[in-house]
C-alpha positions as a Python dict, from the first residue, in 0.01 Angstrom:
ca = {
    (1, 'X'): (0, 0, 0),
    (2, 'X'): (-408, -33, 30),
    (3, 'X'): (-551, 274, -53),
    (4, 'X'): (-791, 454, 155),
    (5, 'X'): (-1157, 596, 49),
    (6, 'X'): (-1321, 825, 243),
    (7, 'X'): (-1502, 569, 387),
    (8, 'X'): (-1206, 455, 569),
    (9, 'X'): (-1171, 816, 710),
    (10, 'X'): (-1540, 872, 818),
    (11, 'X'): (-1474, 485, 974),
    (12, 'X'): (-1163, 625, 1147),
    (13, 'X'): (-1292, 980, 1217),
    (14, 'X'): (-1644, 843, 1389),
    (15, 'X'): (-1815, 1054, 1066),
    (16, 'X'): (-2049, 1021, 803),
    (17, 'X'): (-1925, 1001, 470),
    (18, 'X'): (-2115, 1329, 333),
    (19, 'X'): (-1930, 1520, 576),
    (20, 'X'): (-1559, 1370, 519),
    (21, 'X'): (-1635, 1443, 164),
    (22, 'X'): (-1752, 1775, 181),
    (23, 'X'): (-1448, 1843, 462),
    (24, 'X'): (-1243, 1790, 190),
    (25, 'X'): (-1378, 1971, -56),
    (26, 'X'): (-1345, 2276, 174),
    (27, 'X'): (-1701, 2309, 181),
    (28, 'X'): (-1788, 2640, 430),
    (29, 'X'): (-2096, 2362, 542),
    (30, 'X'): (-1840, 2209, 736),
    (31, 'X'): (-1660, 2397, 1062),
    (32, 'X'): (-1275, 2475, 1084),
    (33, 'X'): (-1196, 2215, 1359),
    (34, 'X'): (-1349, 1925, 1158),
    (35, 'X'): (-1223, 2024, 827),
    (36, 'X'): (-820, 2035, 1006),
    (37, 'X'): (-892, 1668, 1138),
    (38, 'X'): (-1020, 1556, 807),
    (39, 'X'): (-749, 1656, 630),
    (40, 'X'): (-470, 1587, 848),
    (41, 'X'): (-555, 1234, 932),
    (42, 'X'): (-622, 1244, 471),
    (43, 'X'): (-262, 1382, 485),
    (44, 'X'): (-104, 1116, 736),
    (45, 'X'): (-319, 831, 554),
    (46, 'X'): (-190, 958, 230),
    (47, 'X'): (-556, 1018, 75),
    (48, 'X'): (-596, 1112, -292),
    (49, 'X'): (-885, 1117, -431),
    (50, 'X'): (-947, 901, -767),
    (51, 'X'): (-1003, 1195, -1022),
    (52, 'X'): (-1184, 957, -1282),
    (53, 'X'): (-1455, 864, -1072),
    (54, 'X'): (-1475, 1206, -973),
    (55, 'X'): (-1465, 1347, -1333),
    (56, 'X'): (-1770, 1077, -1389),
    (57, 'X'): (-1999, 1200, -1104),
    (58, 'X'): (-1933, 1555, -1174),
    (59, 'X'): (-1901, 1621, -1542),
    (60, 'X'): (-1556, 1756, -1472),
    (61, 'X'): (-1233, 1757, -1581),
    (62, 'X'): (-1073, 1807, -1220),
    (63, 'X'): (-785, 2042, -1371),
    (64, 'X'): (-734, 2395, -1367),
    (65, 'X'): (-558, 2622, -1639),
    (66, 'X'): (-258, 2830, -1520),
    (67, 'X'): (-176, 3118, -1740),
    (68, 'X'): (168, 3276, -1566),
    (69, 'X'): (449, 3563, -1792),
    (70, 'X'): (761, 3278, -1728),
    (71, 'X'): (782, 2946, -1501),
    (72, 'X'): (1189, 3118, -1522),
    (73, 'X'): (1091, 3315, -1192),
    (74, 'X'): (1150, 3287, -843),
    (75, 'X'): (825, 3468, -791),
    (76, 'X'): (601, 3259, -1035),
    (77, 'X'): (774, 2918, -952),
    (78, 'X'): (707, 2972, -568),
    (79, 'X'): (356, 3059, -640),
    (80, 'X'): (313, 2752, -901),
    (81, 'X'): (401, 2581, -606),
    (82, 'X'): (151, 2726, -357),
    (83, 'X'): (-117, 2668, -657),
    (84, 'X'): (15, 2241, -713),
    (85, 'X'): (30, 2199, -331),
    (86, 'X'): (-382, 2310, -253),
    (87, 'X'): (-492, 2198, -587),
    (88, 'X'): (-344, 1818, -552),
    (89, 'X'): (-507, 1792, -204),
    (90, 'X'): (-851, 1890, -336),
    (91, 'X'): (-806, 1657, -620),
    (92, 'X'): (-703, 1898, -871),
    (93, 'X'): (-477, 1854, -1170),
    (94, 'X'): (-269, 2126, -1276),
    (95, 'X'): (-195, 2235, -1667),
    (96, 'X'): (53, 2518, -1632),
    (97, 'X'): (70, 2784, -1979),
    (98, 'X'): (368, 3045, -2033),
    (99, 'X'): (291, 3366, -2228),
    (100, 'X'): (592, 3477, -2221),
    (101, 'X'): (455, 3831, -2188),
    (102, 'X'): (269, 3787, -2525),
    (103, 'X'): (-65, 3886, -2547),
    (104, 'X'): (-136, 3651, -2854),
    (105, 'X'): (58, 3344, -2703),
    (106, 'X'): (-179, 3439, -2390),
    (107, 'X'): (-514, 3439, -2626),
    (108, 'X'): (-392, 3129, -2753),
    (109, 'X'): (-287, 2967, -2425),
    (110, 'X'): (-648, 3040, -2300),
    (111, 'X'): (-803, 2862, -2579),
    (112, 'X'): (-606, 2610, -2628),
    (113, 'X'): (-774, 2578, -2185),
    (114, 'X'): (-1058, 2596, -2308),
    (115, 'X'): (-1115, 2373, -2560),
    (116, 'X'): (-961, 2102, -2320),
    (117, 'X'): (-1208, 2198, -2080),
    (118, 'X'): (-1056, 2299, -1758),
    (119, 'X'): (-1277, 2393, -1487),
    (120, 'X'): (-1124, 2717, -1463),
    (121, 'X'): (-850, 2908, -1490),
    (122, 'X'): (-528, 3110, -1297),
    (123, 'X'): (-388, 3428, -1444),
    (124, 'X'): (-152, 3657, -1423),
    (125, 'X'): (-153, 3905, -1715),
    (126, 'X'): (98, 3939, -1958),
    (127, 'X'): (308, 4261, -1992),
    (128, 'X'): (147, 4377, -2337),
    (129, 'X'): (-200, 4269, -2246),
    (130, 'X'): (-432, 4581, -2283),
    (131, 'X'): (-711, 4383, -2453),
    (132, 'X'): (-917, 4179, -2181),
    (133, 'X'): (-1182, 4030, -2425),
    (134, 'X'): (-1073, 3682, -2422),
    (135, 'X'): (-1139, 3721, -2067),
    (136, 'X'): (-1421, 3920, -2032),
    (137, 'X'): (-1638, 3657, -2279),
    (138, 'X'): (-1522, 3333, -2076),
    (139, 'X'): (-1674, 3487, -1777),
    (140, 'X'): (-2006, 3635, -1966),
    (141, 'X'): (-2007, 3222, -2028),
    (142, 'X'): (-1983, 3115, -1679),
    (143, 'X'): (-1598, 3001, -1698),
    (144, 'X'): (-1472, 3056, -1313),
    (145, 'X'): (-1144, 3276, -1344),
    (146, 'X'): (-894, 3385, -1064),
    (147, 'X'): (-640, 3674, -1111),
    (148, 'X'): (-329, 3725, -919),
    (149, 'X'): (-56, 3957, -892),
    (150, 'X'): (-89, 4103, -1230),
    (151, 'X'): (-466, 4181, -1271),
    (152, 'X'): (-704, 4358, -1457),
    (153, 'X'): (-895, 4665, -1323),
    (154, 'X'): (-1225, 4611, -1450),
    (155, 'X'): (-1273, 4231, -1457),
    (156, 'X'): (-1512, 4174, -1171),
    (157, 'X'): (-1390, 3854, -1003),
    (158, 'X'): (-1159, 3673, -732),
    (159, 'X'): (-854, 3846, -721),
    (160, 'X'): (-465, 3779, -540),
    (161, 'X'): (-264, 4068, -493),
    (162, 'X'): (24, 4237, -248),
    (163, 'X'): (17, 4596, -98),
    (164, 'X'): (267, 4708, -406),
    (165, 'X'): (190, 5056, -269),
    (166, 'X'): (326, 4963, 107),
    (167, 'X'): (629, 4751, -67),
    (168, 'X'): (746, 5047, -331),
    (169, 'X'): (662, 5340, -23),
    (170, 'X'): (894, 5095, 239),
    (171, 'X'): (1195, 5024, -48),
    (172, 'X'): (1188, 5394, -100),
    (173, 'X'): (1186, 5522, 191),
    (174, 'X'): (1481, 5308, 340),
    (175, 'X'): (1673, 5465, 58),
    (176, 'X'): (1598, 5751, 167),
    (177, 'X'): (1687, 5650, 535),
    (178, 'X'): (2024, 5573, 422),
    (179, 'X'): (2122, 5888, 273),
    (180, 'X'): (2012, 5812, -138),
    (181, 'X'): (1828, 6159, -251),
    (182, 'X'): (1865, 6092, -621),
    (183, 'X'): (1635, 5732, -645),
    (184, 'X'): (1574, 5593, -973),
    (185, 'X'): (1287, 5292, -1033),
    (186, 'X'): (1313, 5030, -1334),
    (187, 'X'): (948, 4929, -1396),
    (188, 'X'): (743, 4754, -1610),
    (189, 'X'): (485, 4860, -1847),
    (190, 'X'): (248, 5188, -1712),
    (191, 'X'): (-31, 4977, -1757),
    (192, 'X'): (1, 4734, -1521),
    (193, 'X'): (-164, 4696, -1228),
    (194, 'X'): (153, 4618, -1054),
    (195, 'X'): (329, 4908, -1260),
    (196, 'X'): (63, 5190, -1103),
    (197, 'X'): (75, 5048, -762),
    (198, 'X'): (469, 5055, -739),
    (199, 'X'): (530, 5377, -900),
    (200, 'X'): (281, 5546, -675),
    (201, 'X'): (422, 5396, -298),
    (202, 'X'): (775, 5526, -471),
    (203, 'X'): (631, 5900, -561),
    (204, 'X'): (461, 5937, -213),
    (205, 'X'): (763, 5813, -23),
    (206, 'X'): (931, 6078, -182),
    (207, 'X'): (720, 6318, -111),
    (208, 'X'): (663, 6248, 225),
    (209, 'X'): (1026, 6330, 262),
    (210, 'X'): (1069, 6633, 60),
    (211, 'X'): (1204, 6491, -279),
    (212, 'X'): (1088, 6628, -578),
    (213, 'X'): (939, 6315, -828),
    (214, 'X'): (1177, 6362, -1152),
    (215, 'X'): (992, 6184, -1395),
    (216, 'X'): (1381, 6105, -1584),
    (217, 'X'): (1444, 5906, -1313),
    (218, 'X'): (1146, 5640, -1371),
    (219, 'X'): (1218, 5438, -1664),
    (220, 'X'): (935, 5192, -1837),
    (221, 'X'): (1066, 4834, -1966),
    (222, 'X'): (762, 4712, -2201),
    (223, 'X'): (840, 4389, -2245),
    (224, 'X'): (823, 4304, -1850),
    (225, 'X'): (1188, 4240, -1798),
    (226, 'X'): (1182, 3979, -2087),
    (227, 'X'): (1353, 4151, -2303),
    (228, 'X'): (1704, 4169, -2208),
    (229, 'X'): (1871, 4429, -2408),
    (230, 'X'): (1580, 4704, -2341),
    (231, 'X'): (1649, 4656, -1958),
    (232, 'X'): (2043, 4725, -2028),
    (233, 'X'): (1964, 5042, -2209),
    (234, 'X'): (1734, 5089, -1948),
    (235, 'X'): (2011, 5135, -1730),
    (236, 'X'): (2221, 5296, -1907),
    (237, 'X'): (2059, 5596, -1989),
    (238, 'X'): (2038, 5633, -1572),
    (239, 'X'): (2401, 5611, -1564),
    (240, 'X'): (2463, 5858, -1842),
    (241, 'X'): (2201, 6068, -1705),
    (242, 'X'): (2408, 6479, -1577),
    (243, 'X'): (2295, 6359, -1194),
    (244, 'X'): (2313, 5967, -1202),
    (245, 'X'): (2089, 5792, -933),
    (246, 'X'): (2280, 5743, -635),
    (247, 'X'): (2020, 5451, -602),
    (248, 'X'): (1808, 5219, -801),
    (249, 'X'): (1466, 5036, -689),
    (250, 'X'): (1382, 4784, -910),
    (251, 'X'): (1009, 4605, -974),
    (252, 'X'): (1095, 4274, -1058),
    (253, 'X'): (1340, 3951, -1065),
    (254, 'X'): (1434, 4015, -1430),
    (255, 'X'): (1467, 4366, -1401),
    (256, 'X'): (1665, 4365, -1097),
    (257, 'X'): (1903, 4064, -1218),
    (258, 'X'): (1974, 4333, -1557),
    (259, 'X'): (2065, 4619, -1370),
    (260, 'X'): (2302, 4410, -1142),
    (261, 'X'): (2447, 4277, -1437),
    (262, 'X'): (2504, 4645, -1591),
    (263, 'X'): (2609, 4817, -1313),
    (264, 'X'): (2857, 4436, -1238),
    (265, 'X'): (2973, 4554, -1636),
    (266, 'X'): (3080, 4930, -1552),
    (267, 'X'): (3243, 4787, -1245),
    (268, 'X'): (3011, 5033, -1038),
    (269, 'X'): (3064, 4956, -653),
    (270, 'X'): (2714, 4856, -420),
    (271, 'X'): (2618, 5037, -239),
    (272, 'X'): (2932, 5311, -237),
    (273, 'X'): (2805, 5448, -547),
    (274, 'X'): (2448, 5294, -613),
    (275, 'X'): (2230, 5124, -342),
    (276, 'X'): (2027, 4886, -527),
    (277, 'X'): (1641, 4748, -396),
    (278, 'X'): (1500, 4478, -545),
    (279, 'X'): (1118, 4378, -565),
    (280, 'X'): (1187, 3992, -584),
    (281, 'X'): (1193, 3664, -438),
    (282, 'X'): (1553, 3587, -536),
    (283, 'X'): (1641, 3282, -346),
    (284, 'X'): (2022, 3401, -371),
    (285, 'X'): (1929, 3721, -279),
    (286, 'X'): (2151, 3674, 36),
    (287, 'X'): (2441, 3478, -198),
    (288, 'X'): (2507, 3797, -404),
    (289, 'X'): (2809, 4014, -406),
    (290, 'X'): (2709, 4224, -208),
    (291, 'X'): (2360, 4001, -84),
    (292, 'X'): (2064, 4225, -201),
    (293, 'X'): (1820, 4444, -26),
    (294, 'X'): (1476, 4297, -105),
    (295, 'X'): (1079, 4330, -110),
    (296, 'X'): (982, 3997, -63),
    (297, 'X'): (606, 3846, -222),
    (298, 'X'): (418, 3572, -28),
    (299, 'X'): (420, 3408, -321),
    (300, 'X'): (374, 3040, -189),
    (301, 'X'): (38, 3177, 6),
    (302, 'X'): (-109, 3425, -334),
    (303, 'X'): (-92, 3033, -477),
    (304, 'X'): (-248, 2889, -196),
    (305, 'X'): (-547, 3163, -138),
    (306, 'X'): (-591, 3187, -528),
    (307, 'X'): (-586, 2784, -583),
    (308, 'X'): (-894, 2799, -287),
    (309, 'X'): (-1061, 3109, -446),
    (310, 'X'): (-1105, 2921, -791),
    (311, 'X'): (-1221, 2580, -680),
    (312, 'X'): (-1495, 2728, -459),
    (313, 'X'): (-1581, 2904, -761),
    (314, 'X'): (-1566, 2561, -938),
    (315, 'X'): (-1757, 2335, -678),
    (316, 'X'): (-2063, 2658, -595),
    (317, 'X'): (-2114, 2775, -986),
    (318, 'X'): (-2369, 2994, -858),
    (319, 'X'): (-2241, 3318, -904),
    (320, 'X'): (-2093, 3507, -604),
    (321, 'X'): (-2284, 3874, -519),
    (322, 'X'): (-1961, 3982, -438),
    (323, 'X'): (-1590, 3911, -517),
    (324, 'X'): (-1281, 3941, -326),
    (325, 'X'): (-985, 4100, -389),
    (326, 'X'): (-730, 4009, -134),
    (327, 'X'): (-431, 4210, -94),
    (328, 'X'): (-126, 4036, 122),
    (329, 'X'): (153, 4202, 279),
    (330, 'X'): (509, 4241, 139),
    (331, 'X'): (824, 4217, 329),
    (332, 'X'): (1152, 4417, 323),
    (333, 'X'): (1443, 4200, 356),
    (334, 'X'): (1753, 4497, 471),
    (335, 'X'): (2075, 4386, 318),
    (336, 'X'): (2397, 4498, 238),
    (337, 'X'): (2315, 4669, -138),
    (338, 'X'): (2193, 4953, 67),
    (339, 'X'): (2407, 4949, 341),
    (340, 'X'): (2451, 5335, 469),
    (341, 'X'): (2493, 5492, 820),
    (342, 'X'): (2155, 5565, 880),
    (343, 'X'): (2045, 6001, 872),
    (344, 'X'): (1832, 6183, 969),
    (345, 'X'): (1600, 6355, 761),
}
């Protein structure tokens, strides 16, 4: 098959070449309405631009770093996905980096970035990443940087995130809805961004319904849900607890795939004796025995708006006077893991 240059599409198109290329770029010079035509006639024409000539003319490596906990996870693979799809159209490459929540494997992934010379970089933090000073000295240097989903407080840049408050407040208060008064939540580290946000939309449902917050009834896994065997004790010491939870809302794929597995072990029945809600994009979710109440990510979109964020960061170097921080909606998914007659309350 010939392959097509953007002068073929300005040809096509009845435009000028500066503005084809600039359209796909996703330069904010160009309107809406041209930019869609651009790119869908680049899409039907199957357009890709030839990254070597474009490394040449802009000193570039046309690749962006992606620094993600595990590729292992519904929520991470989806957004790896919404991060390939945007970049590849823009006529990005993609080098994708596991820390497995390390914070030295993510020091060394970042480097090891570096010294290849991406044009910037994706993150999402690891679990046990307190120390931002990798971080904070790539951007002192000029290196563009995105965050998403797990992000750093202080770091003034481009950020992804979901309404964790609205998601946790929602899971807890459908619990609530159907009957549960003792709720327990499985959570990460208290450091996290994701951690803070989660635990407080839990607390305030609660409150907002008369429950007293029993600290006992939280329980921290450090390791991000990694760590198998500290999310089974995890669990356990809720079911040996005087008043076991009568429901558990969990913050993550890993954590919520342990306590299934635990409470599958002690041959505990869902949701007779435990409603379980999960915060994950589970693409079985609705395959499980019984199919699993859910707060669902846009995961595919974070990638997407992220992926956007960080090349217009890459193709404008002059610094932005201000930075985003985008926060998308969650969704709760009702299933039978919670399934209750509805009370009042």
């Amino acid at each position: 098959m010939e392959t097509i240059t953007i002068k073929d599409i300005a040809r096509a198109l009845n435009l000028s070449t500066s503005t084809v290329s600039r359209a796909l770029r996703n330069s904010y010079e160009i309107n809406n309405e041209t930019k869609k035509l651009v790119l869908e006639y680049a899409e039907k024409m199957n357009y890709r631009p030839n990254p070597i000539a474009l490394s040449l003319r802009d000193s570039k490596s046309k690749s962006i770093g992606v620094i993600i906990p595990e590729i292992a996870n519904n929520f991470f693979s989806q957004l790896i996905n919404g991060i390939e799809s945007i970049a590849y159209n823009m006529g990005y490459h993609v080098v994708i980096f596991q820390s497995h929540e390390s914070y030295e494997r993510e020091v060394a992934n970042t480097n090891y970035l570096v010294s290849r010379k991406v044009d910037g970089l994706l993150v999402s933090l690891s679990s046990l990443t307190t120390d931002l000073t990798h971080f904070e000295e790539l951007l002192e240097k000029g290196m563009p940087i995105v965050f998403i989903d797990r992000v750093p407080k202080n770091i003034d840049t481009h950020k992804i995130v979901v309404d964790n408050f609205f998601g946790s407040y929602q899971a807890t208060e459908h619990l609530i809805k159907t009957g549960r008064k003792r709720i327990a939540h499985l959570t990460s580290p208290f450091y996290l961004s994701i951690t803070m946000e989660r635990l407080a939309g839990y607390r305030q449902a609660l409150e907002d319904y008369g429950i007293p917050f029993d600290e006992s009834y939280v329980k921290y896994c450090h390791h991000g849900g990694m760590m198998m065997s500290e999310n089974e004790t995890a669990v356990q010491e809720l079911l040996d607890m005087s008043e076991p939870p009568d429901a558990i809302f969990t913050a993550s794929d890993r954590l919520t795939t342990s306590c299934l597995s635990v409470l599958h072990q002690k041959q505990i029945k869902l949701p007779d004796e435990i409603a379980v809600v999960g915060f994950t994009n589970t693409s079985i979710a609705d395959l499980l025995n019984p199919p699993l109440t859910a707060v669902v990510q846009p995961a595919l979109d974070m990638g997407h708006q992220a992926t956007e964020l960080l090349i217009r960061l890459i193709e404008h170097p002059k610094k932005p006077t201000v930075f985003e921080t985008r926060s998308l909606k969650t969704s709760l998914i009702i299933r039978e893991s919670t399934a209750r007659k509805t009370v009042n309350v």
